[in-house]
Amino acid sequence: MFSSEPVAAARPGRDGLWPRRLLSLVVGGAVAVLAARVLLPLTASQLDAFRDLAWVAAVAHLGQQRWRPRRTGRLVWRARVFGRHGVEPGFVARRSAAGWVELIATVAVTTTLTVGVISLLPDGGSWAAARPVLLGVVAVRLGVCVYREVRFPDRVALTASGLRDGRHRYAWSDIAATSLQDGGGVRLRLAVRQIPPPVVGGRGLAVSDERLLAAIDQVRSGPQVLAVGLPISAAEPAG
């Protein structure tokens, strides 16, 4: 049985964090530059095509939400898990195929819709000067999206310092209870009530909700076991 003592002393190490940040900036910046080189030279008539693409992307996005593939993945122990403020050992879970499709579809919808709206701007006056600026913003947003994916390669991470879901982090002392969420995912009831309560996992994660819940409860009951740095196995759901 793990001890439930607080783990205030568990601090992520910073070794390897800045190289990851630099890699993320380089890759994200390259994508932003490439997107700008594609978007900025487009004429008004060429931008009009994005309105039709937005409809196609929206239909595809709605369709992919009905996909519920089997999730048979497991949480994997890693000696180096990249967090917001450091690197530490812990369990990680990757996106599922459905999660990647959802991410790509979401980016496609927002990008084509935004560019389609920009194409509606009048050709003359100050609007003509605003168009390349707005297209540049779209390119930067694409770069930021890629930066985040490279910066946090694991969708969910459980470490001694807390639970990370993408860019969001929850300290173990802040999680009062956990339960399966109707419709998918694991609901976190925080000590400081949050409405709606955060939900992690779901169809976008390769690990089933039951396995994720078992691992979260395992680490929450004694997170300091991960700070030791020795490989351990994630708990499996009962039954």
C-alpha positions as a Markdown table, in Angstrom:
| # | Residue | x | y | z |
|---|---|---|---|---|
| 1 | Met | 0.0 | 0.0 | 0.0 |
| 2 | Phe | 1.4 | 3.3 | -1.0 |
| 3 | Ser | 1.8 | 6.1 | 1.5 |
| 4 | Ser | -0.6 | 9.1 | 1.0 |
| 5 | Glu | 1.8 | 11.7 | 2.4 |
| 6 | Pro | 2.1 | 14.8 | 0.3 |
| 7 | Val | 4.8 | 15.0 | -2.3 |
| 8 | Ala | 5.7 | 18.7 | -2.1 |
| 9 | Ala | 9.3 | 17.7 | -2.4 |
| 10 | Ala | 8.8 | 16.1 | -5.8 |
| 11 | Arg | 10.2 | 18.6 | -8.2 |
| 12 | Pro | 10.7 | 17.9 | -11.9 |
| 13 | Gly | 14.3 | 18.1 | -13.1 |
| 14 | Arg | 15.2 | 20.6 | -15.9 |
| 15 | Asp | 17.7 | 18.5 | -17.6 |
| 16 | Gly | 16.6 | 18.1 | -21.3 |
| 17 | Leu | 13.7 | 20.6 | -21.0 |
| 18 | Trp | 15.3 | 23.4 | -23.0 |
| 19 | Pro | 16.3 | 21.2 | -25.9 |
| 20 | Arg | 12.7 | 20.0 | -26.1 |
| 21 | Arg | 11.5 | 23.6 | -26.0 |
| 22 | Leu | 14.0 | 24.6 | -28.7 |
| 23 | Leu | 13.0 | 21.7 | -30.9 |
| 24 | Ser | 9.4 | 22.6 | -30.5 |
| 25 | Leu | 10.1 | 26.2 | -31.5 |
| 26 | Val | 12.1 | 25.2 | -34.5 |
| 27 | Val | 9.5 | 22.8 | -35.8 |
| 28 | Gly | 6.6 | 25.1 | -35.0 |
| 29 | Gly | 8.3 | 28.1 | -36.6 |
| 30 | Ala | 9.1 | 26.1 | -39.7 |
| 31 | Val | 5.4 | 25.1 | -40.1 |
| 32 | Ala | 4.4 | 28.8 | -39.5 |
| 33 | Val | 6.8 | 30.0 | -42.2 |
| 34 | Leu | 5.7 | 27.3 | -44.7 |
| 35 | Ala | 2.0 | 28.1 | -44.1 |
| 36 | Ala | 2.7 | 31.8 | -44.6 |
| 37 | Arg | 4.5 | 31.1 | -47.8 |
| 38 | Val | 1.5 | 29.1 | -49.1 |
| 39 | Leu | -1.2 | 31.5 | -47.9 |
| 40 | Leu | 0.2 | 35.0 | -48.4 |
| 41 | Pro | 0.6 | 34.8 | -52.2 |
| 42 | Leu | -2.9 | 33.5 | -52.8 |
| 43 | Thr | -5.2 | 35.8 | -54.7 |
| 44 | Ala | -8.8 | 36.7 | -53.6 |
| 45 | Ser | -10.2 | 34.2 | -56.1 |
| 46 | Gln | -7.9 | 31.4 | -54.8 |
| 47 | Leu | -8.9 | 32.2 | -51.2 |
| 48 | Asp | -12.6 | 31.8 | -52.2 |
| 49 | Ala | -11.9 | 28.0 | -52.7 |
| 50 | Phe | -11.4 | 27.7 | -48.9 |
| 51 | Arg | -15.1 | 28.3 | -48.3 |
| 52 | Asp | -15.9 | 25.1 | -50.2 |
| 53 | Leu | -13.2 | 23.3 | -48.4 |
| 54 | Ala | -14.6 | 24.5 | -45.0 |
| 55 | Trp | -17.9 | 22.7 | -45.8 |
| 56 | Val | -16.0 | 19.5 | -46.7 |
| 57 | Ala | -13.9 | 19.7 | -43.6 |
| 58 | Ala | -16.9 | 20.4 | -41.3 |
| 59 | Val | -18.7 | 17.3 | -42.7 |
| 60 | Ala | -15.6 | 15.2 | -42.2 |
| 61 | His | -15.2 | 16.5 | -38.7 |
| 62 | Leu | -18.8 | 15.7 | -37.7 |
| 63 | Gly | -18.4 | 12.2 | -39.3 |
| 64 | Gln | -15.2 | 11.3 | -37.4 |
| 65 | Gln | -16.9 | 12.1 | -34.1 |
| 66 | Arg | -19.0 | 8.9 | -34.5 |
| 67 | Trp | -15.9 | 6.7 | -34.8 |
| 68 | Arg | -15.3 | 4.7 | -31.6 |
| 69 | Pro | -12.3 | 2.4 | -32.2 |
| 70 | Arg | -11.2 | -0.2 | -29.7 |
| 71 | Arg | -8.6 | 1.2 | -27.3 |
| 72 | Thr | -6.3 | -1.5 | -26.2 |
| 73 | Gly | -3.2 | 0.5 | -25.4 |
| 74 | Arg | -1.5 | 0.6 | -22.0 |
| 75 | Leu | 0.2 | 3.3 | -20.0 |
| 76 | Val | 3.9 | 3.1 | -20.5 |
| 77 | Trp | 6.5 | 4.0 | -17.9 |
| 78 | Arg | 9.1 | 6.5 | -19.1 |
| 79 | Ala | 12.2 | 7.7 | -17.3 |
| 80 | Arg | 11.9 | 11.1 | -19.0 |
| 81 | Val | 8.4 | 12.7 | -19.3 |
| 82 | Phe | 8.3 | 16.2 | -20.5 |
| 83 | Gly | 6.1 | 18.5 | -18.5 |
| 84 | Arg | 5.5 | 22.3 | -18.4 |
| 85 | His | 8.4 | 23.0 | -16.0 |
| 86 | Gly | 10.7 | 20.0 | -16.1 |
| 87 | Val | 11.4 | 16.4 | -16.9 |
| 88 | Glu | 10.6 | 13.5 | -14.5 |
| 89 | Pro | 9.8 | 9.8 | -14.6 |
| 90 | Gly | 6.2 | 8.6 | -14.9 |
| 91 | Phe | 3.5 | 7.0 | -17.0 |
| 92 | Val | 2.4 | 8.3 | -20.4 |
| 93 | Ala | -0.5 | 7.6 | -22.8 |
| 94 | Arg | -0.5 | 8.5 | -26.4 |
| 95 | Arg | -3.3 | 9.7 | -28.7 |
| 96 | Ser | -5.4 | 7.0 | -30.3 |
| 97 | Ala | -6.0 | 6.9 | -34.1 |
| 98 | Ala | -9.3 | 8.6 | -33.4 |
| 99 | Gly | -7.5 | 11.3 | -31.4 |
| 100 | Trp | -5.2 | 12.1 | -34.3 |
| 101 | Val | -8.0 | 12.2 | -36.8 |
| 102 | Glu | -10.0 | 14.5 | -34.5 |
| 103 | Leu | -7.0 | 16.8 | -34.1 |
| 104 | Ile | -6.3 | 17.0 | -37.9 |
| 105 | Ala | -10.0 | 17.5 | -38.6 |
| 106 | Thr | -10.3 | 20.3 | -36.0 |
| 107 | Val | -7.3 | 22.1 | -37.4 |
| 108 | Ala | -8.6 | 21.7 | -41.0 |
| 109 | Val | -12.0 | 23.1 | -40.0 |
| 110 | Thr | -10.7 | 26.1 | -38.1 |
| 111 | Thr | -8.1 | 26.9 | -40.8 |
| 112 | Thr | -10.4 | 26.6 | -43.8 |
| 113 | Leu | -13.2 | 28.4 | -42.1 |
| 114 | Thr | -11.0 | 31.3 | -41.0 |
| 115 | Val | -9.4 | 31.6 | -44.4 |
| 116 | Gly | -12.8 | 31.4 | -46.0 |
| 117 | Val | -14.0 | 34.3 | -43.8 |
| 118 | Ile | -10.9 | 36.3 | -44.7 |
| 119 | Ser | -11.7 | 35.8 | -48.4 |
| 120 | Leu | -15.0 | 37.7 | -47.9 |
| 121 | Leu | -13.1 | 40.9 | -47.0 |
| 122 | Pro | -13.5 | 43.7 | -49.6 |
| 123 | Asp | -10.6 | 44.1 | -52.1 |
| 124 | Gly | -10.2 | 47.8 | -51.7 |
| 125 | Gly | -9.3 | 50.2 | -48.9 |
| 126 | Ser | -7.8 | 49.2 | -45.5 |
| 127 | Trp | -9.4 | 45.7 | -45.8 |
| 128 | Ala | -7.0 | 44.8 | -48.6 |
| 129 | Ala | -4.0 | 45.6 | -46.2 |
| 130 | Ala | -5.6 | 43.7 | -43.4 |
| 131 | Arg | -5.9 | 40.5 | -45.4 |
| 132 | Pro | -2.2 | 39.5 | -45.4 |
| 133 | Val | -2.0 | 40.3 | -41.7 |
| 134 | Leu | -4.9 | 38.0 | -40.9 |
| 135 | Leu | -3.5 | 35.3 | -43.1 |
| 136 | Gly | -0.2 | 35.7 | -41.2 |
| 137 | Val | -2.1 | 35.2 | -38.0 |
| 138 | Val | -3.6 | 31.9 | -39.4 |
| 139 | Ala | 0.0 | 30.7 | -40.3 |
| 140 | Val | 1.2 | 31.6 | -36.8 |
| 141 | Arg | -1.7 | 29.7 | -35.2 |
| 142 | Leu | -0.8 | 26.6 | -37.2 |
| 143 | Gly | 2.8 | 26.9 | -36.0 |
| 144 | Val | 1.6 | 27.2 | -32.4 |
| 145 | Cys | -0.5 | 24.0 | -32.8 |
| 146 | Val | 2.5 | 22.1 | -34.1 |
| 147 | Tyr | 4.7 | 23.6 | -31.3 |
| 148 | Arg | 2.3 | 22.2 | -28.6 |
| 149 | Glu | 2.2 | 18.8 | -30.1 |
| 150 | Val | 6.0 | 18.6 | -30.3 |
| 151 | Arg | 6.4 | 20.2 | -26.8 |
| 152 | Phe | 4.1 | 17.7 | -25.2 |
| 153 | Pro | 4.4 | 14.5 | -27.2 |
| 154 | Asp | 2.3 | 12.4 | -24.7 |
| 155 | Arg | -1.4 | 13.2 | -24.5 |
| 156 | Val | -1.7 | 12.2 | -20.8 |
| 157 | Ala | 1.2 | 11.9 | -18.3 |
| 158 | Leu | 1.1 | 10.8 | -14.7 |
| 159 | Thr | 4.2 | 11.9 | -12.7 |
| 160 | Ala | 5.0 | 12.5 | -9.0 |
| 161 | Ser | 4.2 | 16.2 | -9.4 |
| 162 | Gly | 0.8 | 15.7 | -10.9 |
| 163 | Leu | -1.4 | 14.7 | -13.8 |
| 164 | Arg | -0.9 | 16.4 | -17.1 |
| 165 | Asp | -3.6 | 16.4 | -19.8 |
| 166 | Gly | -2.0 | 18.1 | -22.8 |
| 167 | Arg | -1.0 | 21.5 | -21.5 |
| 168 | His | -3.2 | 21.3 | -18.5 |
| 169 | Arg | -1.7 | 20.1 | -15.2 |
| 170 | Tyr | -3.4 | 19.0 | -12.0 |
| 171 | Ala | -1.5 | 18.5 | -8.7 |
| 172 | Trp | -2.4 | 15.3 | -7.0 |
| 173 | Ser | -3.3 | 17.2 | -3.8 |
| 174 | Asp | -5.9 | 19.1 | -5.9 |
| 175 | Ile | -7.7 | 15.9 | -7.1 |
| 176 | Ala | -10.3 | 14.9 | -4.5 |
| 177 | Ala | -11.9 | 12.1 | -6.4 |
| 178 | Thr | -12.1 | 10.4 | -9.8 |
| 179 | Ser | -14.8 | 8.5 | -11.6 |
| 180 | Leu | -15.8 | 7.3 | -15.1 |
| 181 | Gln | -17.5 | 10.0 | -17.2 |
| 182 | Asp | -20.7 | 9.1 | -19.0 |
| 183 | Gly | -19.9 | 9.3 | -22.7 |
| 184 | Gly | -16.2 | 8.6 | -22.2 |
| 185 | Gly | -13.2 | 9.8 | -20.2 |
| 186 | Val | -12.3 | 10.0 | -16.5 |
| 187 | Arg | -13.8 | 12.9 | -14.5 |
| 188 | Leu | -11.7 | 14.6 | -12.0 |
| 189 | Arg | -13.4 | 16.2 | -9.0 |
| 190 | Leu | -11.1 | 18.9 | -7.8 |
| 191 | Ala | -10.7 | 20.1 | -4.2 |
| 192 | Val | -11.5 | 23.6 | -5.5 |
| 193 | Arg | -14.7 | 23.0 | -7.4 |
| 194 | Gln | -14.6 | 23.6 | -11.1 |
| 195 | Ile | -17.6 | 23.7 | -13.4 |
| 196 | Pro | -17.7 | 21.7 | -15.5 |
| 197 | Pro | -15.2 | 19.3 | -13.9 |
| 198 | Pro | -12.2 | 18.4 | -16.1 |
| 199 | Val | -12.3 | 15.2 | -18.0 |
| 200 | Val | -9.2 | 13.3 | -19.2 |
| 201 | Gly | -9.0 | 10.4 | -21.6 |
| 202 | Gly | -11.9 | 9.4 | -23.8 |
| 203 | Arg | -11.9 | 8.3 | -27.4 |
| 204 | Gly | -8.9 | 10.4 | -28.2 |
| 205 | Leu | -6.6 | 8.3 | -26.0 |
| 206 | Ala | -5.2 | 4.9 | -26.9 |
| 207 | Val | -5.7 | 3.7 | -23.3 |
| 208 | Ser | -9.2 | 2.7 | -22.2 |
| 209 | Asp | -10.9 | 4.8 | -19.6 |
| 210 | Glu | -10.9 | 1.9 | -17.1 |
| 211 | Arg | -7.1 | 1.5 | -17.3 |
| 212 | Leu | -6.6 | 5.2 | -17.1 |
| 213 | Leu | -8.8 | 5.4 | -14.0 |
| 214 | Ala | -7.0 | 2.5 | -12.3 |
| 215 | Ala | -3.6 | 4.2 | -13.0 |
| 216 | Ile | -4.7 | 7.6 | -11.8 |
| 217 | Asp | -6.0 | 6.1 | -8.5 |
| 218 | Gln | -2.8 | 4.1 | -8.1 |
| 219 | Val | -0.6 | 7.1 | -8.5 |
| 220 | Arg | -2.9 | 9.4 | -6.5 |
| 221 | Ser | -2.6 | 7.1 | -3.5 |
| 222 | Gly | 1.2 | 7.3 | -3.5 |
| 223 | Pro | 2.7 | 9.6 | -6.1 |
| 224 | Gln | 6.1 | 9.6 | -4.5 |
| 225 | Val | 6.7 | 6.0 | -5.8 |
| 226 | Leu | 7.2 | 7.6 | -9.3 |
| 227 | Ala | 9.8 | 10.1 | -8.0 |
| 228 | Val | 12.2 | 7.2 | -7.2 |
| 229 | Gly | 12.8 | 6.8 | -10.9 |
| 230 | Leu | 12.6 | 3.0 | -11.0 |
| 231 | Pro | 10.3 | 1.3 | -13.6 |
| 232 | Ile | 7.0 | 0.1 | -12.3 |
| 233 | Ser | 3.8 | -1.2 | -13.9 |
| 234 | Ala | 0.6 | 0.7 | -14.1 |
| 235 | Ala | -2.4 | -0.8 | -12.2 |
| 236 | Glu | -5.0 | -2.7 | -14.2 |
| 237 | Pro | -8.7 | -2.3 | -13.6 |
| 238 | Ala | -10.3 | -4.8 | -11.3 |
| 239 | Gly | -11.9 | -7.8 | -13.0 |
